[in-house]
Tab-separated table of C-alpha atoms and ligand atoms in Angstrom:
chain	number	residue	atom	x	y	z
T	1	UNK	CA	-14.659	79.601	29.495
T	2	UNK	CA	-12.237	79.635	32.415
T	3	UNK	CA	-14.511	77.975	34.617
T	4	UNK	CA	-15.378	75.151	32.534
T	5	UNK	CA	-13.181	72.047	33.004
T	6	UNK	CA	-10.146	71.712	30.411
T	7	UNK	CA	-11.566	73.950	28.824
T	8	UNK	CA	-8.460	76.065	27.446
T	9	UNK	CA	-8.335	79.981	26.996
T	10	UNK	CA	-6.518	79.571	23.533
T	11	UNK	CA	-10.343	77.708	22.627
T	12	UNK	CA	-12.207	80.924	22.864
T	13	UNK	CA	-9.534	83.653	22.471
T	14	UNK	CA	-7.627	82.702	19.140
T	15	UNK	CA	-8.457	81.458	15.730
T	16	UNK	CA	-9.261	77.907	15.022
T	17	UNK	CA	-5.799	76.319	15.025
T	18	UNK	CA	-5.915	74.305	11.545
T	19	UNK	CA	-6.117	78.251	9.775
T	20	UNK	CA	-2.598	79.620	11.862
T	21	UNK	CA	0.969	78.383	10.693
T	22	UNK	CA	2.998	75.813	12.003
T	23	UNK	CA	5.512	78.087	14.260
T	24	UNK	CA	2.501	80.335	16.099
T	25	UNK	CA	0.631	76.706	16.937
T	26	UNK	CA	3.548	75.407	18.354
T	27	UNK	CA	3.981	78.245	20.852
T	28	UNK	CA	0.548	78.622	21.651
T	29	UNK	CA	-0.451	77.771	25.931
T	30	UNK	CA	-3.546	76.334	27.008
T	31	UNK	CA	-4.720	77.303	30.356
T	32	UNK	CA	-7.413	74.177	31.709
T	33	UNK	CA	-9.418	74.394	34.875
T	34	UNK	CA	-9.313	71.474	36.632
T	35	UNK	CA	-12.378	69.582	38.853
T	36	UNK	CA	-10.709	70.769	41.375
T	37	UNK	CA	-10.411	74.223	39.953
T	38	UNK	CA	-6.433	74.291	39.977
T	39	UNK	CA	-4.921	76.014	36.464
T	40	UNK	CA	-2.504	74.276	34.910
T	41	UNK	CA	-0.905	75.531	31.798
T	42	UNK	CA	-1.048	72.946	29.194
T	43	UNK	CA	2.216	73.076	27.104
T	44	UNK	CA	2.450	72.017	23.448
T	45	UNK	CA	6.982	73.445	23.158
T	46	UNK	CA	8.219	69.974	23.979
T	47	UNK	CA	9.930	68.524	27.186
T	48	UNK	CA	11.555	71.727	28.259
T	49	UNK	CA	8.691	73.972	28.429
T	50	UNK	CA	7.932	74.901	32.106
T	51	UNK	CA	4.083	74.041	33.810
T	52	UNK	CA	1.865	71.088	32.519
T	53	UNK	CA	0.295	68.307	34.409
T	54	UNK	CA	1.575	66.548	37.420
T	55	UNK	CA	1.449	63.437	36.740
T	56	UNK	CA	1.441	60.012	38.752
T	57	UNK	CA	2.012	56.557	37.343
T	58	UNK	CA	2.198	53.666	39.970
T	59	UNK	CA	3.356	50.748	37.811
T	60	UNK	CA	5.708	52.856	35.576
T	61	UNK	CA	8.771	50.077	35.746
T	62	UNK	CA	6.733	48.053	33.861
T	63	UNK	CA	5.933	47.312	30.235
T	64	UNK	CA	3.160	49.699	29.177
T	65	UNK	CA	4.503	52.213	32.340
T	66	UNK	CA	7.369	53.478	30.216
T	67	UNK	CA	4.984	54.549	27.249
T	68	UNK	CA	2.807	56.481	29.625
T	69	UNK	CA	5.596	58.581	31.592
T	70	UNK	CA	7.663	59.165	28.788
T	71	UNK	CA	4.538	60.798	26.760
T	72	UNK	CA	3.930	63.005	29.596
T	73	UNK	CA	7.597	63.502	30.239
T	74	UNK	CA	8.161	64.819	26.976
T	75	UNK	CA	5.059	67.108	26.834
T	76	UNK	CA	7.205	68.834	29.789
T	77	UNK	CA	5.115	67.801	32.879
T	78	UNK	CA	6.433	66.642	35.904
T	79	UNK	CA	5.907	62.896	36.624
T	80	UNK	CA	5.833	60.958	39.952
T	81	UNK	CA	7.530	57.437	39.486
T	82	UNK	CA	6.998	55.633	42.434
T	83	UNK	CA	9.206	52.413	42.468
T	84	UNK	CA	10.459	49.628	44.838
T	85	UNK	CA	13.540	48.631	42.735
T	86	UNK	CA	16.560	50.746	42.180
T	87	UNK	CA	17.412	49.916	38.810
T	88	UNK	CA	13.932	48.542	37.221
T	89	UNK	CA	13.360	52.457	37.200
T	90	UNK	CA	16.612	53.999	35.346
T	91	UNK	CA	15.266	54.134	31.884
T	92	UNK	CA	12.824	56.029	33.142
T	93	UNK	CA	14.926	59.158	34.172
T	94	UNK	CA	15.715	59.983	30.659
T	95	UNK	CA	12.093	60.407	29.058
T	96	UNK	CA	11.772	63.949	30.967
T	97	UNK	CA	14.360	67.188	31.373
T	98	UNK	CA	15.926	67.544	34.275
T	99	UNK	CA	13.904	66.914	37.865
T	100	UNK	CA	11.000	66.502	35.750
T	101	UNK	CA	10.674	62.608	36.073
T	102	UNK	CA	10.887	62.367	40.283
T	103	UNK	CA	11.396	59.069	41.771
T	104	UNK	CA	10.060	57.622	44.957
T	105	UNK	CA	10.514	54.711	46.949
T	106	UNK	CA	6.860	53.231	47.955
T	107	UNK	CA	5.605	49.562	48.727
T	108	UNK	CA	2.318	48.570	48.321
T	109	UNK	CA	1.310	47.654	51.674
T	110	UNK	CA	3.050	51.611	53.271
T	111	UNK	CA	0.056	53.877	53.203
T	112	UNK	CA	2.547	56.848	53.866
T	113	UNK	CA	4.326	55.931	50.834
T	114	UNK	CA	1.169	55.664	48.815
T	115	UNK	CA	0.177	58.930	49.946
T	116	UNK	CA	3.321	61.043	49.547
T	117	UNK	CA	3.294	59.550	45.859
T	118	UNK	CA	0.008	60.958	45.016
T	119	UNK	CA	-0.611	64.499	47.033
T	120	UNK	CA	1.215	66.379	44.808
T	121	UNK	CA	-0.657	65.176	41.594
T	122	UNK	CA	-3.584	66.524	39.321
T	123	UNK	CA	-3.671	62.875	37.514
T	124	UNK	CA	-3.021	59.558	39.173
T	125	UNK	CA	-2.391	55.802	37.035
T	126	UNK	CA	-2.840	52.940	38.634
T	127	UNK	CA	-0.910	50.482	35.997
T	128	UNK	CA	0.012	48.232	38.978
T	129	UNK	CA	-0.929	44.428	38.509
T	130	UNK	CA	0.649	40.761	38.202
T	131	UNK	CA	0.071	38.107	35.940
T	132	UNK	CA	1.275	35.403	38.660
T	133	UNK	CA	1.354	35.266	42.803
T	134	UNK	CA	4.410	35.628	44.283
T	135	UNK	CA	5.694	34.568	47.863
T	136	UNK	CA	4.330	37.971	49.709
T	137	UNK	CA	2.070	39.362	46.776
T	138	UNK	CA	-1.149	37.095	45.960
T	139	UNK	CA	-3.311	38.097	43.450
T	140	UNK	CA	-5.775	40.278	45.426
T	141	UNK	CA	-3.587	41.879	47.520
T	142	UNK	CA	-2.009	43.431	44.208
T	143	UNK	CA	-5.252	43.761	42.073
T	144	UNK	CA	-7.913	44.536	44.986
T	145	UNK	CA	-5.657	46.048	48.364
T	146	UNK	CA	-3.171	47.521	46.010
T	147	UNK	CA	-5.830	49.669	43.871
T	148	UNK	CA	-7.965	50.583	47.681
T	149	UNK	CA	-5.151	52.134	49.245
T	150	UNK	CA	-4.108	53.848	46.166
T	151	UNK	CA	-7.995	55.052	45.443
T	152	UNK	CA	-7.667	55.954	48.953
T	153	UNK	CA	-4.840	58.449	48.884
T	154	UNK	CA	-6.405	59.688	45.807
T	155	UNK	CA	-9.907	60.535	47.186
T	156	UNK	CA	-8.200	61.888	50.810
T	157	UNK	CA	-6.275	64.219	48.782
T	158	UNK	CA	-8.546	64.895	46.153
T	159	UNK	CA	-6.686	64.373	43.022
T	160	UNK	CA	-8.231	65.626	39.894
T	161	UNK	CA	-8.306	62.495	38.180
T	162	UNK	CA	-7.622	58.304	38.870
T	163	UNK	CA	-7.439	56.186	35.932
T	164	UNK	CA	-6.946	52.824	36.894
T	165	UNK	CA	-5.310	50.137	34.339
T	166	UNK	CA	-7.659	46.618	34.755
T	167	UNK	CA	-8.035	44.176	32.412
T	168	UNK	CA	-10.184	42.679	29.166
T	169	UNK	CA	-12.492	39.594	30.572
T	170	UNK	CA	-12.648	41.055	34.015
T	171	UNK	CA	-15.605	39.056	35.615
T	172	UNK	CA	-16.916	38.867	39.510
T	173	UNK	CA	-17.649	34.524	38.127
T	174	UNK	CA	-14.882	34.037	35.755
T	175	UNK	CA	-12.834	31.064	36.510
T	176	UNK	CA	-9.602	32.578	36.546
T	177	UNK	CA	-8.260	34.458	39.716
T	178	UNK	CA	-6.801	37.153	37.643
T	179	UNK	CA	-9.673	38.279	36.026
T	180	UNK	CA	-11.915	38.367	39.426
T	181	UNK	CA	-9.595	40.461	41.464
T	182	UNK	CA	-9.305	42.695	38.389
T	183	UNK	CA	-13.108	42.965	38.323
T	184	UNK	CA	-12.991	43.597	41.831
T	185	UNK	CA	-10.184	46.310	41.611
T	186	UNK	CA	-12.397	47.922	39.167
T	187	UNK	CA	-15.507	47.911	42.203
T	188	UNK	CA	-13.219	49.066	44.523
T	189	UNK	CA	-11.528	51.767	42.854
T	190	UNK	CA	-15.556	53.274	41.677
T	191	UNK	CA	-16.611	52.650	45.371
T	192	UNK	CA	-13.823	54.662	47.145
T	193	UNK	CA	-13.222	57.300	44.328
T	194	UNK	CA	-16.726	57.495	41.890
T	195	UNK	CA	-14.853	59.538	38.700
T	196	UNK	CA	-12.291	57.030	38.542
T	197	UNK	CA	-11.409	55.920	34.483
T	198	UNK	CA	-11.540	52.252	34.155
T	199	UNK	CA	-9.397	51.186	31.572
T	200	UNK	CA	-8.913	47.345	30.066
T	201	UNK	CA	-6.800	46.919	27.741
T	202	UNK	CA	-6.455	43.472	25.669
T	203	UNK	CA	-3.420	41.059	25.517
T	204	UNK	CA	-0.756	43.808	24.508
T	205	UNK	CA	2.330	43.449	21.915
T	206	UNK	CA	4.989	45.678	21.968
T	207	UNK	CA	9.018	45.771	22.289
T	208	UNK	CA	9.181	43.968	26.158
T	209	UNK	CA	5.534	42.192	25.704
T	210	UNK	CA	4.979	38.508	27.175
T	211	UNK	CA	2.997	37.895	24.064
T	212	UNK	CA	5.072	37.708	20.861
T	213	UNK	CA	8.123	37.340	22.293
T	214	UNK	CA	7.270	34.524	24.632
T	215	UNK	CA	6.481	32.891	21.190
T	216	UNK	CA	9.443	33.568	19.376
T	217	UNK	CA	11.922	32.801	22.300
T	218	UNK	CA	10.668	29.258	23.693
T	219	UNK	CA	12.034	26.337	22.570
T	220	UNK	CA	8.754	24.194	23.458
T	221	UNK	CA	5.793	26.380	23.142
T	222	UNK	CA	3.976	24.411	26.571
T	223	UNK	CA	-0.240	24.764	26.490
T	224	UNK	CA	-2.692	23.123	27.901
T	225	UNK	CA	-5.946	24.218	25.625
T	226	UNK	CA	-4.122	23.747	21.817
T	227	UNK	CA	-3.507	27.267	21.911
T	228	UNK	CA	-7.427	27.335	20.591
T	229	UNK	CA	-8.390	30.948	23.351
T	230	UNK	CA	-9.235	33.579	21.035
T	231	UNK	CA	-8.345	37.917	21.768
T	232	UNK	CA	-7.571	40.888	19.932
T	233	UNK	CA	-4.004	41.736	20.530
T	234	UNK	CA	-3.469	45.455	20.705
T	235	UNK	CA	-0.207	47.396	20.357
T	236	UNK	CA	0.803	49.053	23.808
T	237	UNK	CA	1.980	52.509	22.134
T	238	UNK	CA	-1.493	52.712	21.248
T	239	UNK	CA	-2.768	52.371	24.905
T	240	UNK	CA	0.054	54.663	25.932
T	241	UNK	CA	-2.016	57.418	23.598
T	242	UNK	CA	-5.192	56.231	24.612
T	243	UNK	CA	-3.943	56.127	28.549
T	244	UNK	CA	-2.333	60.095	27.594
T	245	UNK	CA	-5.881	61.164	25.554
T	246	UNK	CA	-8.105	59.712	28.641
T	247	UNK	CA	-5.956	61.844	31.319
T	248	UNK	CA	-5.950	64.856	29.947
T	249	UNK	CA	-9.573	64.979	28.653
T	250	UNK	CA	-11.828	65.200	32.130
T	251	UNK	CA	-14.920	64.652	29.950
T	252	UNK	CA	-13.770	60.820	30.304
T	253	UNK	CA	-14.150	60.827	34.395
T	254	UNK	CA	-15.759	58.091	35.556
T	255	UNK	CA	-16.030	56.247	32.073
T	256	UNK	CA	-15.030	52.840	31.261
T	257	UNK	CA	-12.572	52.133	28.076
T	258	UNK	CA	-11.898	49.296	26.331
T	259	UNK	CA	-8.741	49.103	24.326
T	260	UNK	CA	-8.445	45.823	21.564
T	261	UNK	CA	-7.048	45.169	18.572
T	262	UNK	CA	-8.919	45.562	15.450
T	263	UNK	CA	-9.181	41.764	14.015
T	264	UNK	CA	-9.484	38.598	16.489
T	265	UNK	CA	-6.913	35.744	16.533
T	266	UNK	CA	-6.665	32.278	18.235
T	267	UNK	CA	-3.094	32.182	19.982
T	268	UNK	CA	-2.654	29.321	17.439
T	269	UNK	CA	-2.711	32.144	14.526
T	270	UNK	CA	-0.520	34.563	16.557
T	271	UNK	CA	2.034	31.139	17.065
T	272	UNK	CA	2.238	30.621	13.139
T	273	UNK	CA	2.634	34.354	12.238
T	274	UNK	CA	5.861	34.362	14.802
T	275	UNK	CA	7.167	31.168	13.305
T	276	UNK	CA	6.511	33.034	9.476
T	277	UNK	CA	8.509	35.874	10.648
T	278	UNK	CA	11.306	34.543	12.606
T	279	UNK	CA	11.613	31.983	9.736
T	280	UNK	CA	11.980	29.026	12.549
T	281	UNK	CA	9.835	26.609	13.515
T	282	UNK	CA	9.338	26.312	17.427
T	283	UNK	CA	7.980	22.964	18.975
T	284	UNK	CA	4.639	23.013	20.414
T	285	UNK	CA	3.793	20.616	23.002
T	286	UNK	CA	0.134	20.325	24.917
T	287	UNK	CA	0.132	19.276	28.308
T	288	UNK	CA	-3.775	18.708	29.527
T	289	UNK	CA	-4.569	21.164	32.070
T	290	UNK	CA	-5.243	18.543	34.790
T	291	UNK	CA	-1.316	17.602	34.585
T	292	UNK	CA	-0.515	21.063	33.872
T	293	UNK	CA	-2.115	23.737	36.290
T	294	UNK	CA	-1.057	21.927	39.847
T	295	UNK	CA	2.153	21.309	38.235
T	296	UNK	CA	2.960	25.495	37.647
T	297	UNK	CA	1.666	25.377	41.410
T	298	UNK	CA	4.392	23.469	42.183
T	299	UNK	CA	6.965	24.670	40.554
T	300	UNK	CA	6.102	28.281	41.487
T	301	UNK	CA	6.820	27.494	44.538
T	302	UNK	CA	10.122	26.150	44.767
T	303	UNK	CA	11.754	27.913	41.542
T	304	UNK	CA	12.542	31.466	42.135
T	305	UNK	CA	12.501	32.839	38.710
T	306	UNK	CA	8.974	33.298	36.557
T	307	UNK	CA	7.476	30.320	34.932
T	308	UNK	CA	3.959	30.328	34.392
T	309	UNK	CA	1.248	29.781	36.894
T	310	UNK	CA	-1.762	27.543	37.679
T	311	UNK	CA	-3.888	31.055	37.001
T	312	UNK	CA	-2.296	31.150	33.398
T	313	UNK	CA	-2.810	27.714	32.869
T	314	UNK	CA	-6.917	28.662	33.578
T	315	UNK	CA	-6.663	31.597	31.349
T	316	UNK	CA	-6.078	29.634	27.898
T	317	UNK	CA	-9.236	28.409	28.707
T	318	UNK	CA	-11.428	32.048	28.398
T	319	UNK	CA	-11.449	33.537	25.401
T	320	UNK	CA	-11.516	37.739	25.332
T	321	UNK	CA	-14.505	39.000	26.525
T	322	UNK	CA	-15.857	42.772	24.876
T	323	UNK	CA	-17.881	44.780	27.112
T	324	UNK	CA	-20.371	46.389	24.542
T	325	UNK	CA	-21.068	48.938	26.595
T	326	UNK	CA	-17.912	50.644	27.716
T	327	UNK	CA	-15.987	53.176	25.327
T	328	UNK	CA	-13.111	52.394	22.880
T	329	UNK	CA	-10.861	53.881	20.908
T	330	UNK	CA	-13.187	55.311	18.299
T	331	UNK	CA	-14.136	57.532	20.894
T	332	UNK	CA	-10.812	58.573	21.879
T	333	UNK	CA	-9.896	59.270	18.268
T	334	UNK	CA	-7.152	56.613	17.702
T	335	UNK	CA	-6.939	54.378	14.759
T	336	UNK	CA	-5.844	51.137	16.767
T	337	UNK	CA	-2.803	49.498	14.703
T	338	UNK	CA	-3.110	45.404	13.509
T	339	UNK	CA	-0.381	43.124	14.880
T	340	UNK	CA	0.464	41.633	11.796
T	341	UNK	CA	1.882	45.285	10.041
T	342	UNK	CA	4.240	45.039	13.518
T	343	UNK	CA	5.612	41.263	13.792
T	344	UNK	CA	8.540	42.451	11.281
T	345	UNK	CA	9.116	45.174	13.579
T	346	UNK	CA	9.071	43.186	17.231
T	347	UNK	CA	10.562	40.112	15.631
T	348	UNK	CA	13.548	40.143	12.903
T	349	UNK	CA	16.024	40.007	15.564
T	350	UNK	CA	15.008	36.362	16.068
T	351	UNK	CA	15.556	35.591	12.269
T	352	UNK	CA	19.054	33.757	11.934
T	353	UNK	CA	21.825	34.955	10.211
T	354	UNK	CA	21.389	32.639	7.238
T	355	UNK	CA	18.864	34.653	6.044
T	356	UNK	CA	20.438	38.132	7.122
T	357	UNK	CA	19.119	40.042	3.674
T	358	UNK	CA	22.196	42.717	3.247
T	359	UNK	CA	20.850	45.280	0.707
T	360	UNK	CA	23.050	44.943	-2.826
T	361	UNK	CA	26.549	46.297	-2.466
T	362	UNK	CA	27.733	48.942	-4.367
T	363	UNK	CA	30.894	49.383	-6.460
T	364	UNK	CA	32.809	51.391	-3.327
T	365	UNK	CA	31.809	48.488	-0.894
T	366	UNK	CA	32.765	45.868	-3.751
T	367	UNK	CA	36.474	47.358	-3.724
T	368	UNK	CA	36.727	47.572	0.082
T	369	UNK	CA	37.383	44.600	2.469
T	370	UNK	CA	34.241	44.021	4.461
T	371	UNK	CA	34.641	44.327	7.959
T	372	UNK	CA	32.482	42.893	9.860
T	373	UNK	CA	30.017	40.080	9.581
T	374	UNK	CA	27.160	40.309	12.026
T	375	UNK	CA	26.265	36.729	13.713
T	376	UNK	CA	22.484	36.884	15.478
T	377	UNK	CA	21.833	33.804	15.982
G	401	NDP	P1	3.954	44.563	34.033
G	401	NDP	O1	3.850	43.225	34.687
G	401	NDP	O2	4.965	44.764	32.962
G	401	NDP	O3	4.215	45.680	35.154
G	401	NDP	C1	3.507	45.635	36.316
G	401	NDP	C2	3.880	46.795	37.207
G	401	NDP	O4	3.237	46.589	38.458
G	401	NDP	C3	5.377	46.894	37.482
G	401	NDP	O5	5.755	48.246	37.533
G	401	NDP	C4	5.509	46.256	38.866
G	401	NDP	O6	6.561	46.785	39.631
G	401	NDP	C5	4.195	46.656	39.502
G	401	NDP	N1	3.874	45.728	40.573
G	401	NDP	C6	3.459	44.448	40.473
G	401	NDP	N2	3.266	43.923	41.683
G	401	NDP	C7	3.552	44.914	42.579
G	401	NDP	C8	3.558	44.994	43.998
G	401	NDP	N3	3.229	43.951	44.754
G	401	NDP	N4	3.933	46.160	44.570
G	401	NDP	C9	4.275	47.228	43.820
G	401	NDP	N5	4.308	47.214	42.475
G	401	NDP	C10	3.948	46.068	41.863
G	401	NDP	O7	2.485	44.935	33.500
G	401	NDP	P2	2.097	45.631	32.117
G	401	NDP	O8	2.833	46.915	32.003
G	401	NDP	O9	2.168	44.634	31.045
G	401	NDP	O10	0.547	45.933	32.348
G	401	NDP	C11	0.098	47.129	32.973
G	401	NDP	C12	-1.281	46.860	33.550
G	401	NDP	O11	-2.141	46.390	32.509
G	401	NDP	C13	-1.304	45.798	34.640
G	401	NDP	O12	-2.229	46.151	35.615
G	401	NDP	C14	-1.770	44.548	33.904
G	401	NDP	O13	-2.419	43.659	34.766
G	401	NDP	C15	-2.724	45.152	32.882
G	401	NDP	N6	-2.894	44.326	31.702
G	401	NDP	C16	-1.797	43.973	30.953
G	401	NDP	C17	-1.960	43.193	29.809
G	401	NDP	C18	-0.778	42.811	28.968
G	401	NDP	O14	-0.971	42.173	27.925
G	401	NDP	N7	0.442	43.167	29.333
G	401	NDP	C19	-3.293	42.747	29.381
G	401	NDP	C20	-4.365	43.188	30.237
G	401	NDP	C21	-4.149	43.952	31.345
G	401	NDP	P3	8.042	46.100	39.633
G	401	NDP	O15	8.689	46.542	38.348
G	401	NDP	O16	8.676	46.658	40.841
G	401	NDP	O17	7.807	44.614	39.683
């Protein structure tokens, strides 16, 4: 049993977990074999316990970055953040115990950097990607030279296992730039390093996500296709499991996952289920796409804070795109949650105070003075 990969001692030496109490699972250890034939104890005490996984995640600052490090930070293995900003990385430090969550400075285009993130590491994430080009970073040199010099560093130092973060739709002939380099992140990263995990996850919601909340906080809701493209919006936490399931099961090397939603919407639905639960009605406006995309060009160019882009513009245009053959979360085990039981969740704060709902007061709260009276909006 020792030899096989992740294949844990506790598997063939002790009872079948469901039949032992609570207190003797908890302090159980796993020992797994890596492909490289390194033991690492697996831990199941919490995010003190000492051994586990180390673990890299290039793209942690971001939003689905923080779900995956602190999941492995509080299973008590040792994560690699490597960062370029100072303080897009401080929430970070928190999700581990002390000098478990290590930070390092690293820029895409320093292969030293790259490297010293990654030598240490049994399990490597490449979550790194942009929805927009900047003024140094176009779209391939993020998607397609970011992901070869990290599945570079990976293969020269042998790293257990690469899972690399693409997207839904990714297509060599799609229209949009984004979903090309993506595809071609996804050749790369199988070229240079064959077991890598390719993982594409649909349109995500969540607490910082570009989706619901770009919704609920626009004044004019600007489109160019009537908001008619069509996906299956999935919640990032369950990625973040997915992402934590797929890295620590090797059987999943060189597969290809999936990760959507359960039901499809058109934007449009996703647009009226905000406006239902903010309780507000926000302005839509459609700008045809031959006014709209060179005009994003433009002004990408000479504002410095994040718009939209041309490439956006293109992407209302493609509807979500399911590769029937790649894996999903029945596989993994995961029972993928529906955005509608989470809009309450992601959204009240954007409900004005008129309709602030206080619960019924009770006699003691009758008698007292209130003291405060909480204005959102
Ligand atoms: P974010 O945009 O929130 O985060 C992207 C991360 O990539 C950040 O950590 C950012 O670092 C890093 N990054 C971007 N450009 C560079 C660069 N030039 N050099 C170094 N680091 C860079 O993405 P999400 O967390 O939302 O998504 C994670 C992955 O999933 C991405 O690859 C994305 O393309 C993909 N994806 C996301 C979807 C979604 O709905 N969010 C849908 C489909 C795919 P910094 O903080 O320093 O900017």
């Amino acid at each position: 049993a020792l030899c096989r990969p992740s294949m844990g001692l506790s598997a063939s030496l002790a009872k079948p977990s469901t039949l032992l109490p609570r207190q003797t699972r908890r302090s159980l250890q796993d020992i797994a074999i890596t492909r490289t034939g390194k033991p690492i104890i697996r831990l199941s005490g919490g995010r003190s316990s000492l051994g586990g996984h180390t673990v890299t995640v290039f793209g942690a600052t971001g939003f689905l970055g923080r779900y995956v490090v602190n999941r492995f930070a509080q299973a008590g293995c040792t994560v690699v953040v490597p960062f370029r900003e100072e303080m897009a990385k401080r929430h970070l430090k928190v999700s581990g115990d002390l000098g478990r969550v290590v930070f390092l400075e690293m820029d895409l285009r320093n292969t030293a950097s790259i490297e010293e993130s990654v030598r240490h590491s049994d399990i490597v994430f490449n979550l790194i990607g942009r929805d927009y080009p900047t003024k140094n970073f176009d779209l391939e040199d993020v998607h397609v030279e970011g992901t070869h010099r990290i599945a570079n560093a990976v293969a020269k130092y042998d790293v257990d296992r690469f899972i690399h973060v693409s997207s839904h739709s990714a297509h060599p002939q799609s229209t949009s730039e984004f979903y090309k380099t993506k595809y071609y992140s996804e050749r790369i990263a199988r070229e240079i390093f064959p077991e890598t995990t390719i993982v594409r996850p649909a349109p995500m919601f969540g607490f910082e996500d570009r989706l619901l909340h770009h919704l609920a906080s626009a004044t004019n809701v600007i489109t160019s296709n009537h908001m008619l493209e069509r996906f299956r919006p999935v919640h990032a936490i369950d990625v973040g499991e997915a992402l934590e399931k797929i890295g620590l099961d090797d059987s999943t090397a060189g597969q290809t996952f999936e990760l959507y939603g359960p039901k499809e919407y058109s934007m449009k639905d996703i647009h009226e289920l905000v406006d239902r639960e903010i309780l507000k009605k926000r302005r839509h406006i459609n700008i045809p796409k031959a006014i709209l995309a060179p005009s994003m060009g433009l002004l990408n160019k000479v504002l410095w804070w994040v718009i939209s882009s041309k490439d956006q513009v293109e992407r209302e245009f493609i509807d979500q795109f399911i590769d029937k053959n790649a894996k999903t979360f029945v596989d993994l085990g995961i029972e993928p949650g529906e955005i509608s039981n989470f809009t309450y969740k992601y959204l009240h704060a954007y409900r004005s105070a008129a309709y602030y709902d206080l619960p019924p007061m009770t006699e003691k709260e009758k008698r007292e003075e209130k003291k405060y009276l909480h204005v959102l909006d």
